[in-house]
mmCIF file with all atom_site columns, C-alpha atoms in Angstrom:
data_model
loop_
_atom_site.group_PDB
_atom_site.id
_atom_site.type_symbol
_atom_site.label_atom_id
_atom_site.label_alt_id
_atom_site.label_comp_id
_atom_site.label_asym_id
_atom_site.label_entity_id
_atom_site.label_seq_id
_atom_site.pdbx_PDB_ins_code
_atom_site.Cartn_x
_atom_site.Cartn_y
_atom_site.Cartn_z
_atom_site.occupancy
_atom_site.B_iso_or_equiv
_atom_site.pdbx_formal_charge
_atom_site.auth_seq_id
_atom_site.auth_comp_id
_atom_site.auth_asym_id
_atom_site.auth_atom_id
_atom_site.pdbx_PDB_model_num
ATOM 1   C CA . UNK A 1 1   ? 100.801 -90.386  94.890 1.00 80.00 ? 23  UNK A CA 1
ATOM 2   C CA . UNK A 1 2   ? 101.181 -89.331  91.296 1.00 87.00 ? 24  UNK A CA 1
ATOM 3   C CA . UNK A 1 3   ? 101.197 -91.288  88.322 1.00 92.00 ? 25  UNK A CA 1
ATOM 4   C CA . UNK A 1 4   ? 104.396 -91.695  86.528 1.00 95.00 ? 26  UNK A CA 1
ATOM 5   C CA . UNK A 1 5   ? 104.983 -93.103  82.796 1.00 97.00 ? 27  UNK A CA 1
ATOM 6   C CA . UNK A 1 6   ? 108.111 -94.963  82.088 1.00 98.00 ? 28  UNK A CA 1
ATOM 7   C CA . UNK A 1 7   ? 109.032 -95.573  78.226 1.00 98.00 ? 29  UNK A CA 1
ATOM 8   C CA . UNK A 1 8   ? 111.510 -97.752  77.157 1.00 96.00 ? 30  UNK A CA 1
ATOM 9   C CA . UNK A 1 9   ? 113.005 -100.046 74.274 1.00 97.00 ? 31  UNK A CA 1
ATOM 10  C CA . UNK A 1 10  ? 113.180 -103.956 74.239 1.00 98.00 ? 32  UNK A CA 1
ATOM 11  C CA . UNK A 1 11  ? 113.969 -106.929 72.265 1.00 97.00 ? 33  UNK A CA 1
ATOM 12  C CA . UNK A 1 12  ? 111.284 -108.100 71.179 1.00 97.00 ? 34  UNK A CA 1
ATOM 13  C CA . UNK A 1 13  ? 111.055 -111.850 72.386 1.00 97.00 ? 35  UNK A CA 1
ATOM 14  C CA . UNK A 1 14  ? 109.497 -114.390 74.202 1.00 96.00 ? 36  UNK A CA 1
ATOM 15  C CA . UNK A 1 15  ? 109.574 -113.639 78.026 1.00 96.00 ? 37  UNK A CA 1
ATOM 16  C CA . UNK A 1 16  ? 110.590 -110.163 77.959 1.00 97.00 ? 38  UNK A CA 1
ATOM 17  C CA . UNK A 1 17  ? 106.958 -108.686 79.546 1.00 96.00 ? 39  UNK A CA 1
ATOM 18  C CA . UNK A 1 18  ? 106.878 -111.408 82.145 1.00 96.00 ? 40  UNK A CA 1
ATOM 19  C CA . UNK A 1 19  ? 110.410 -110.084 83.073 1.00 96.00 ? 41  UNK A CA 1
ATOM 20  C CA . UNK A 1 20  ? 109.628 -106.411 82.951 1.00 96.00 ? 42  UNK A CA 1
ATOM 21  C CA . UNK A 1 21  ? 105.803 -107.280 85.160 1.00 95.00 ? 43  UNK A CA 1
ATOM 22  C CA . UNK A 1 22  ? 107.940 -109.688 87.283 1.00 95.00 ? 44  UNK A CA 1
ATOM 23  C CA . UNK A 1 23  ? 110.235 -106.372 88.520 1.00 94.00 ? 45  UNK A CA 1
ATOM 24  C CA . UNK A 1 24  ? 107.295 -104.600 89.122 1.00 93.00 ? 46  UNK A CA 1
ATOM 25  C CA . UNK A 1 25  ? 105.622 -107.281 91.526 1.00 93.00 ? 47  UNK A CA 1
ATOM 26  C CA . UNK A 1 26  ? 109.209 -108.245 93.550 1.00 92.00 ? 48  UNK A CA 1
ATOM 27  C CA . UNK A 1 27  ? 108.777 -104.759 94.476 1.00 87.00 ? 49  UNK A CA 1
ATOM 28  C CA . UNK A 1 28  ? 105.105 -104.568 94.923 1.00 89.00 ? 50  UNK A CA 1
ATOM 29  C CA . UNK A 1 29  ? 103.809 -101.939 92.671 1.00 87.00 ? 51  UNK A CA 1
ATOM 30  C CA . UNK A 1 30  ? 100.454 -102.538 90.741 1.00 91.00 ? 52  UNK A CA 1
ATOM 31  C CA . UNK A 1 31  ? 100.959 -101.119 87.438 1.00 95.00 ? 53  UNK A CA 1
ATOM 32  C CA . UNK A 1 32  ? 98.457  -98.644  86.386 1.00 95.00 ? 54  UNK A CA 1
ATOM 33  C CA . UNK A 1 33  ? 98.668  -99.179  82.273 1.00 96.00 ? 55  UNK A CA 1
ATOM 34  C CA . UNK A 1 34  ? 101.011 -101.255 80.263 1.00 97.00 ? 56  UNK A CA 1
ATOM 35  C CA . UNK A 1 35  ? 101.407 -100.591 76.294 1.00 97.00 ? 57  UNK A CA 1
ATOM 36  C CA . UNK A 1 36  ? 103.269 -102.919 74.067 1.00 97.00 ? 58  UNK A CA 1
ATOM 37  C CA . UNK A 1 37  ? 103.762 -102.856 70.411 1.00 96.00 ? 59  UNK A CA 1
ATOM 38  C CA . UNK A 1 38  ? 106.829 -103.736 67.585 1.00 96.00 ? 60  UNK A CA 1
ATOM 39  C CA . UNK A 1 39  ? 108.396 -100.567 66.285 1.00 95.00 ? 61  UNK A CA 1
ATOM 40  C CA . UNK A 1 40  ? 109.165 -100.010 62.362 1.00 95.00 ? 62  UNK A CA 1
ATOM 41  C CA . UNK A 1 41  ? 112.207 -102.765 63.231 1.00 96.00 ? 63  UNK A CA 1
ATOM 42  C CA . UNK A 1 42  ? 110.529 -106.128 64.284 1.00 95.00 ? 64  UNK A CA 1
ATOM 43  C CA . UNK A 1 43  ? 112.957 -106.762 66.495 1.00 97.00 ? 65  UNK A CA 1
ATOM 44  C CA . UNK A 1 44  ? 112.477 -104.203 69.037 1.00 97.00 ? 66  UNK A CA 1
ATOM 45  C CA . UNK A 1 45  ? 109.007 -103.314 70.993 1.00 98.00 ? 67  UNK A CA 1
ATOM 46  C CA . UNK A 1 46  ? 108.141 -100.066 72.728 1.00 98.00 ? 68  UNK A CA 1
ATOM 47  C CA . UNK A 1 47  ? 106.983 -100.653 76.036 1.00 98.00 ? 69  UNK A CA 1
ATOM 48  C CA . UNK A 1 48  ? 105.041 -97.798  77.901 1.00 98.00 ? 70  UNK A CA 1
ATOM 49  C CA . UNK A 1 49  ? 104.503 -98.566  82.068 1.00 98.00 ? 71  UNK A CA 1
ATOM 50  C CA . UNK A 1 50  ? 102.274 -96.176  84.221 1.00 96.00 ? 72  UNK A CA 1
ATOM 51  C CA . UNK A 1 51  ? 102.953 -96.781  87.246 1.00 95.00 ? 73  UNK A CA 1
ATOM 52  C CA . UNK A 1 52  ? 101.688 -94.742  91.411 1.00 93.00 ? 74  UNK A CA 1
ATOM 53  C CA . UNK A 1 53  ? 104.806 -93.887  93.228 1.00 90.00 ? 75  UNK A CA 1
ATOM 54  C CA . UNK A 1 54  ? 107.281 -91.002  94.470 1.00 89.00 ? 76  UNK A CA 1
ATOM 55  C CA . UNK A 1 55  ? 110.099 -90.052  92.245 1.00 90.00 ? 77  UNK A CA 1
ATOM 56  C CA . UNK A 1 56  ? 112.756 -91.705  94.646 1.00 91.00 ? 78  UNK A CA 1
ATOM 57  C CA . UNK A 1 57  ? 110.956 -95.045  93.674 1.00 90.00 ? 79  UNK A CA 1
ATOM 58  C CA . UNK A 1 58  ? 110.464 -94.331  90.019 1.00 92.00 ? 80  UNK A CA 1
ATOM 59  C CA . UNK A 1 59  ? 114.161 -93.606  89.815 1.00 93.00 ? 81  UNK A CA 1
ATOM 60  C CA . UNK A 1 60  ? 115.071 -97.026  91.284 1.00 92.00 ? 82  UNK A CA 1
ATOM 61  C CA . UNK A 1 61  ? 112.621 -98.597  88.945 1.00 93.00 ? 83  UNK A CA 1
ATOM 62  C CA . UNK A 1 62  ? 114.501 -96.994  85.963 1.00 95.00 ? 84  UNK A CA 1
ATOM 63  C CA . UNK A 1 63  ? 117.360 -98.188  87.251 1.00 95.00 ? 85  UNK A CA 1
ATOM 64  C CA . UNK A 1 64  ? 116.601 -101.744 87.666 1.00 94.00 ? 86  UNK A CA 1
ATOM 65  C CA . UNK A 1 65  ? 114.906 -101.555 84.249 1.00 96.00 ? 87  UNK A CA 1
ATOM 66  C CA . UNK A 1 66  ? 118.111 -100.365 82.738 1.00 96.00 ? 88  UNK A CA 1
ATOM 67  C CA . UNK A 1 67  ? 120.423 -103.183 83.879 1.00 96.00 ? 89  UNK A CA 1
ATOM 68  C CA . UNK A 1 68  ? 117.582 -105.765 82.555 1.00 96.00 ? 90  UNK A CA 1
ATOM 69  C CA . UNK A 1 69  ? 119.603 -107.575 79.452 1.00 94.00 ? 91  UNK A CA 1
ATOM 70  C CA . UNK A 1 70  ? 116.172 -107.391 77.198 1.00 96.00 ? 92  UNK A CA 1
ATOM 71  C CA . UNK A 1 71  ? 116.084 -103.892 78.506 1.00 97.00 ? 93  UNK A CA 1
ATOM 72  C CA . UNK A 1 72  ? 117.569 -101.821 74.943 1.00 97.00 ? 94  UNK A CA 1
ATOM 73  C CA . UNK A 1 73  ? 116.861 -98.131  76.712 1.00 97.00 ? 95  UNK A CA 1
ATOM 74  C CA . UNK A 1 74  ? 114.898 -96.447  79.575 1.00 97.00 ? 96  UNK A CA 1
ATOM 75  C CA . UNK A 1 75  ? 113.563 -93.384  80.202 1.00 96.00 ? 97  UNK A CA 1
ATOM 76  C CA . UNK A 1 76  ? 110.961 -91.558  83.017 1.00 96.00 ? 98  UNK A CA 1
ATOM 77  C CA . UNK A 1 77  ? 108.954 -89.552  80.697 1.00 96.00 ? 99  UNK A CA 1
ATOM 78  C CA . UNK A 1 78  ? 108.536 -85.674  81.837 1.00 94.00 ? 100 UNK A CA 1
ATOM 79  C CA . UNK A 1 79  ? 104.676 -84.829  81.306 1.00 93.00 ? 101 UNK A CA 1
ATOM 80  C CA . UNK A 1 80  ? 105.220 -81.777  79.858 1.00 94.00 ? 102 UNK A CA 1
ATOM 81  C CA . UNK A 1 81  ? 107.622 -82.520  77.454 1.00 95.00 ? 103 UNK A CA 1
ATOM 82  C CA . UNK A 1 82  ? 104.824 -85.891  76.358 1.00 96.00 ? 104 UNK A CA 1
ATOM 83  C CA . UNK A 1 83  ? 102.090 -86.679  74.362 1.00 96.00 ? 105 UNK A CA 1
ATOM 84  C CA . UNK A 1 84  ? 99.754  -89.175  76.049 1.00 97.00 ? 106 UNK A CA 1
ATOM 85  C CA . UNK A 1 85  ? 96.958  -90.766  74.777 1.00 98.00 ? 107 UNK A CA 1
ATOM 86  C CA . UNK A 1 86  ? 94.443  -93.669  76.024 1.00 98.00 ? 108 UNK A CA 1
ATOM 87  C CA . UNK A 1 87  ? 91.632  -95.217  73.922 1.00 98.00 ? 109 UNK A CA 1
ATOM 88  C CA . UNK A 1 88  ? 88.320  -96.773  75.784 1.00 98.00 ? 110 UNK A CA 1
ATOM 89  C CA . UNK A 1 89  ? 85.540  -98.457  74.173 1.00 99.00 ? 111 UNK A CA 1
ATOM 90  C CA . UNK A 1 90  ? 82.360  -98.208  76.002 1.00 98.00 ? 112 UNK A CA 1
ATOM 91  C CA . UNK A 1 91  ? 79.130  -100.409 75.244 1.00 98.00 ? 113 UNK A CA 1
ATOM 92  C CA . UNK A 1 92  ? 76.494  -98.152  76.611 1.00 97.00 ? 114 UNK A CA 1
ATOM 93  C CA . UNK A 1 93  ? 72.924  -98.919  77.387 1.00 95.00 ? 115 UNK A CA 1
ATOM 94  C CA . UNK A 1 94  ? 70.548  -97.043  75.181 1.00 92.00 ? 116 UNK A CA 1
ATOM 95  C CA . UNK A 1 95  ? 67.068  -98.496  75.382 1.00 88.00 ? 117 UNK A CA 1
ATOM 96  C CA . UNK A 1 96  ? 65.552  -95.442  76.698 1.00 88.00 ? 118 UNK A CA 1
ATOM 97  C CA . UNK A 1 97  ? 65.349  -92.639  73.586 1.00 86.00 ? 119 UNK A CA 1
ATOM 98  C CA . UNK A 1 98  ? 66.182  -90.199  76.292 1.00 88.00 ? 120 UNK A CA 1
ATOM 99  C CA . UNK A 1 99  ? 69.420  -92.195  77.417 1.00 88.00 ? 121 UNK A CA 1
ATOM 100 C CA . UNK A 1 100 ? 70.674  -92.442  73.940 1.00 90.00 ? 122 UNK A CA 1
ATOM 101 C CA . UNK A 1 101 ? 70.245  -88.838  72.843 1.00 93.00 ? 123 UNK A CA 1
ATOM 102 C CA . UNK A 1 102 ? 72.400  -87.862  75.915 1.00 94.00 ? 124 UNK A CA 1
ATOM 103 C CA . UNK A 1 103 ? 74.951  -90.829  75.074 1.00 94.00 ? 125 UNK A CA 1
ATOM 104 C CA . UNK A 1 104 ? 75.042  -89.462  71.463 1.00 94.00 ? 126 UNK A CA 1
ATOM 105 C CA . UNK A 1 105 ? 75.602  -86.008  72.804 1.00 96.00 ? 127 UNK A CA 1
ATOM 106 C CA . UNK A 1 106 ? 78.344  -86.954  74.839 1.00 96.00 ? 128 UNK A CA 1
ATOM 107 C CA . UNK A 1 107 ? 80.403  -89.196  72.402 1.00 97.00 ? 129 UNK A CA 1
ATOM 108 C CA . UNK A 1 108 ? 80.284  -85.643  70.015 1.00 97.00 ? 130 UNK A CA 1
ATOM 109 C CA . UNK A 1 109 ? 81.281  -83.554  73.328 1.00 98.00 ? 131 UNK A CA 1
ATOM 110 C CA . UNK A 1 110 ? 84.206  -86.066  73.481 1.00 98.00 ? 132 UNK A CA 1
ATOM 111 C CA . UNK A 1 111 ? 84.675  -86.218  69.490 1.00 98.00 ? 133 UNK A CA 1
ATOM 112 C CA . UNK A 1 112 ? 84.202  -89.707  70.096 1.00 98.00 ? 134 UNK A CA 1
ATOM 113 C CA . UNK A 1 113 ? 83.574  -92.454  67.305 1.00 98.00 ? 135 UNK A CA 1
ATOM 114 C CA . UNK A 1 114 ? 80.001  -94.468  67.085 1.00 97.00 ? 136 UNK A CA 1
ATOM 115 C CA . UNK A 1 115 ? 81.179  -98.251  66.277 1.00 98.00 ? 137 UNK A CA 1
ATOM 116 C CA . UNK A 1 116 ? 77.783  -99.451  66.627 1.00 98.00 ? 138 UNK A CA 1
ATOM 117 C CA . UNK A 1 117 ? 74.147  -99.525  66.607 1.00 95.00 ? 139 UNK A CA 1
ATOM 118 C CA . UNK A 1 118 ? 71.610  -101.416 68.440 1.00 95.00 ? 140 UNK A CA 1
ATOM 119 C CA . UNK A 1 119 ? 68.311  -101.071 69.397 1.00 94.00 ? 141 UNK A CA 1
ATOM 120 C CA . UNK A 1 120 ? 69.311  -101.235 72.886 1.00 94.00 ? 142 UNK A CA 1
ATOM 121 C CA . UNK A 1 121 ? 73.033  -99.927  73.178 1.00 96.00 ? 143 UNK A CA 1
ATOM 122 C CA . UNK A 1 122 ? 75.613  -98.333  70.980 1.00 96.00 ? 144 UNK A CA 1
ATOM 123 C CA . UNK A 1 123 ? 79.467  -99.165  71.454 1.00 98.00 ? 145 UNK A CA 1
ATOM 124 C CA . UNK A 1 124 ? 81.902  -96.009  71.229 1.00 98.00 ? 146 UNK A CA 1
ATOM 125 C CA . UNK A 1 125 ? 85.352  -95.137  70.689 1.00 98.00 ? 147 UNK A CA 1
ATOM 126 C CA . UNK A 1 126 ? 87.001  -92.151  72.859 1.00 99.00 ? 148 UNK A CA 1
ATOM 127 C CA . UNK A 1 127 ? 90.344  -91.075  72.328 1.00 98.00 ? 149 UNK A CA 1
ATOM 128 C CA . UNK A 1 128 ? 92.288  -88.927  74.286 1.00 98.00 ? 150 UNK A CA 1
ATOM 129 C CA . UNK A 1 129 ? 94.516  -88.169  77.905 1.00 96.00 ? 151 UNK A CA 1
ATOM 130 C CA . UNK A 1 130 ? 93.846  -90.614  80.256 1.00 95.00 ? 152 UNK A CA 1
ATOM 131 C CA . UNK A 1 131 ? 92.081  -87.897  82.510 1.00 95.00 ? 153 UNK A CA 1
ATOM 132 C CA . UNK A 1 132 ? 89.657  -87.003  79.562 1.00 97.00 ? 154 UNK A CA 1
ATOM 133 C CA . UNK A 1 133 ? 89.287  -90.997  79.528 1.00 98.00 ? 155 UNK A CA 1
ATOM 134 C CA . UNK A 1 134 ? 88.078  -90.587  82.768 1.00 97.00 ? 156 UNK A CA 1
ATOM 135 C CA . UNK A 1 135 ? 85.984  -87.675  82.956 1.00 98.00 ? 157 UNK A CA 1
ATOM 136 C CA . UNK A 1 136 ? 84.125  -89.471  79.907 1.00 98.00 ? 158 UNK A CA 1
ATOM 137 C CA . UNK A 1 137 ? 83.515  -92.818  81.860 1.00 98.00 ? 159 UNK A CA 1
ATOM 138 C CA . UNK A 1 138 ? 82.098  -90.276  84.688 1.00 98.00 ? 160 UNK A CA 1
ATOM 139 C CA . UNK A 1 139 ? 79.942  -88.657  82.413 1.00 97.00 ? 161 UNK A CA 1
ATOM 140 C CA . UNK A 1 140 ? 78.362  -91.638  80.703 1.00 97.00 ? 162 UNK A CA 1
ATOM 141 C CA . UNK A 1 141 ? 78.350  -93.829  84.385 1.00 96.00 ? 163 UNK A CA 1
ATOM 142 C CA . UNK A 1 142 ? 74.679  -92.600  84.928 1.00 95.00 ? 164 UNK A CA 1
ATOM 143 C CA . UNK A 1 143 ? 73.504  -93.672  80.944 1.00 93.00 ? 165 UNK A CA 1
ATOM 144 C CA . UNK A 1 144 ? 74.168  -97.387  81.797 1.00 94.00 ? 166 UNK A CA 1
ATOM 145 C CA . UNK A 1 145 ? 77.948  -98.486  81.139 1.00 97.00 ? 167 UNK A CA 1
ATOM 146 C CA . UNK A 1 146 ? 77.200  -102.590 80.408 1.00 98.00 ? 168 UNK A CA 1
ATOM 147 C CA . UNK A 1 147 ? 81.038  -102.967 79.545 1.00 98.00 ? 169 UNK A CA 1
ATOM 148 C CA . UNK A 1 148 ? 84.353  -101.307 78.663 1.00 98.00 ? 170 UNK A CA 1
ATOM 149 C CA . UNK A 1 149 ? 87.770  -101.843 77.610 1.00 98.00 ? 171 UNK A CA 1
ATOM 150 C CA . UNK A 1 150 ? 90.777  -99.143  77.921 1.00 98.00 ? 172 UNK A CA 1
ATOM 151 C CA . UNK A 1 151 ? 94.097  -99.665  75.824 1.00 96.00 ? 173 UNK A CA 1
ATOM 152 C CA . UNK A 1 152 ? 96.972  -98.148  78.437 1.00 95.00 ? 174 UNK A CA 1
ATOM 153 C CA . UNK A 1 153 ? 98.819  -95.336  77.890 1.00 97.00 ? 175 UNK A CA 1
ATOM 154 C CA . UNK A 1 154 ? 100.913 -94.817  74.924 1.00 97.00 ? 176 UNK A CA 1
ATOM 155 C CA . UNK A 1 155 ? 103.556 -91.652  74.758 1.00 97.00 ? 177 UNK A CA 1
ATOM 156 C CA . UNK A 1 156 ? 105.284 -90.039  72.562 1.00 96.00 ? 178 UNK A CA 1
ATOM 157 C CA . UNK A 1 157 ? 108.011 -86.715  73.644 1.00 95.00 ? 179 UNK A CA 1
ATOM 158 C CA . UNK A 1 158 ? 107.181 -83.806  71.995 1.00 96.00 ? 180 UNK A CA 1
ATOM 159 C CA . UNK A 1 159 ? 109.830 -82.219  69.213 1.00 93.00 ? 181 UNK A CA 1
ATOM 160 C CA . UNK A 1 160 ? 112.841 -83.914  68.266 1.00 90.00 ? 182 UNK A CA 1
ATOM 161 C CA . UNK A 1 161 ? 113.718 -85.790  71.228 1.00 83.00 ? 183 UNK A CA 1
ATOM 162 C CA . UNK A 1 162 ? 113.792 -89.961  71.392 1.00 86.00 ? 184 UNK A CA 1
ATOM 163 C CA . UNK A 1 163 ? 113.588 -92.695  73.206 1.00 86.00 ? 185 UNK A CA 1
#
């Protein structure tokens, strides 16, 4: 089943992502990512929902989402008409010289940021779609991954269109 992204506008207020999450689990989808942030007015918040189901489904999602009263504006997001991104940080194990050259070689691949240094890890930054998020985590699985942390999706539509 594919992965769709739904964007959307909400006040921004106490109880609103329990709400959204709660419509999610009444009808028993696990949501792949969840974004939240304020926008430039503190009174809104951009929320950004990944979600694995068929477009009939995604539709009636939308739809619920739309008569929510927190719920400002909704939207499915089309994937070529978006800008996706994803940031991981990724604690890698590094005690063998070996191990860290190739870790080093693949944060650059990635043009991925080193946070920092020890003698027996380094923690890195990757930013990017979540499917080069994931090709990274492959590529670095056999170095030693001790822990990571992925943000979620955030989206943006390309050109002059808005949520």
């Amino acid at each position: 089943m594919p992965i769709s992204t739904i964007a959307f506008l909400v006040e921004n207020k106490p109880g609103v992502l329990f709400n959204v999450t709660n419509l999610f689990r009444r009808r028993g989808f696990n949501i792949e990512s969840i974004t939240v942030g304020p926008l430039e007015n503190p009174e809104l918040a951009r929320m950004t929902v990944s979600v694995k189901a068929d477009a009939k489904i995604i539709n009636q999602i939308v739809e619920q989402l739309d008569k929510m009263v927190d719920v400002i504006k909704v939207k499915r997001l089309d994937p070529i008409r978006t800008v996706m991104r994803e940031m991981v940080l990724i604690k890698l194990n590094t005690i063998d010289p070996m191990s860290r050259e190739e870790a080093l070689r693949c944060v650059n691949e990635y043009h991925g940021l080193i946070l920092n240094i020890e003698p027996d890890s380094i923690v890195v930054e990757v930013t990017g779609e979540p499917s080069t998020i994931d090709e990274f985590i492959r590529k670095v699985q056999p170095l030693g991954v001790i822990e990571l942390s992925r943000t979620g999706v955030t989206a943006l539509e390309k050109g002059h269109l808005k949520l």
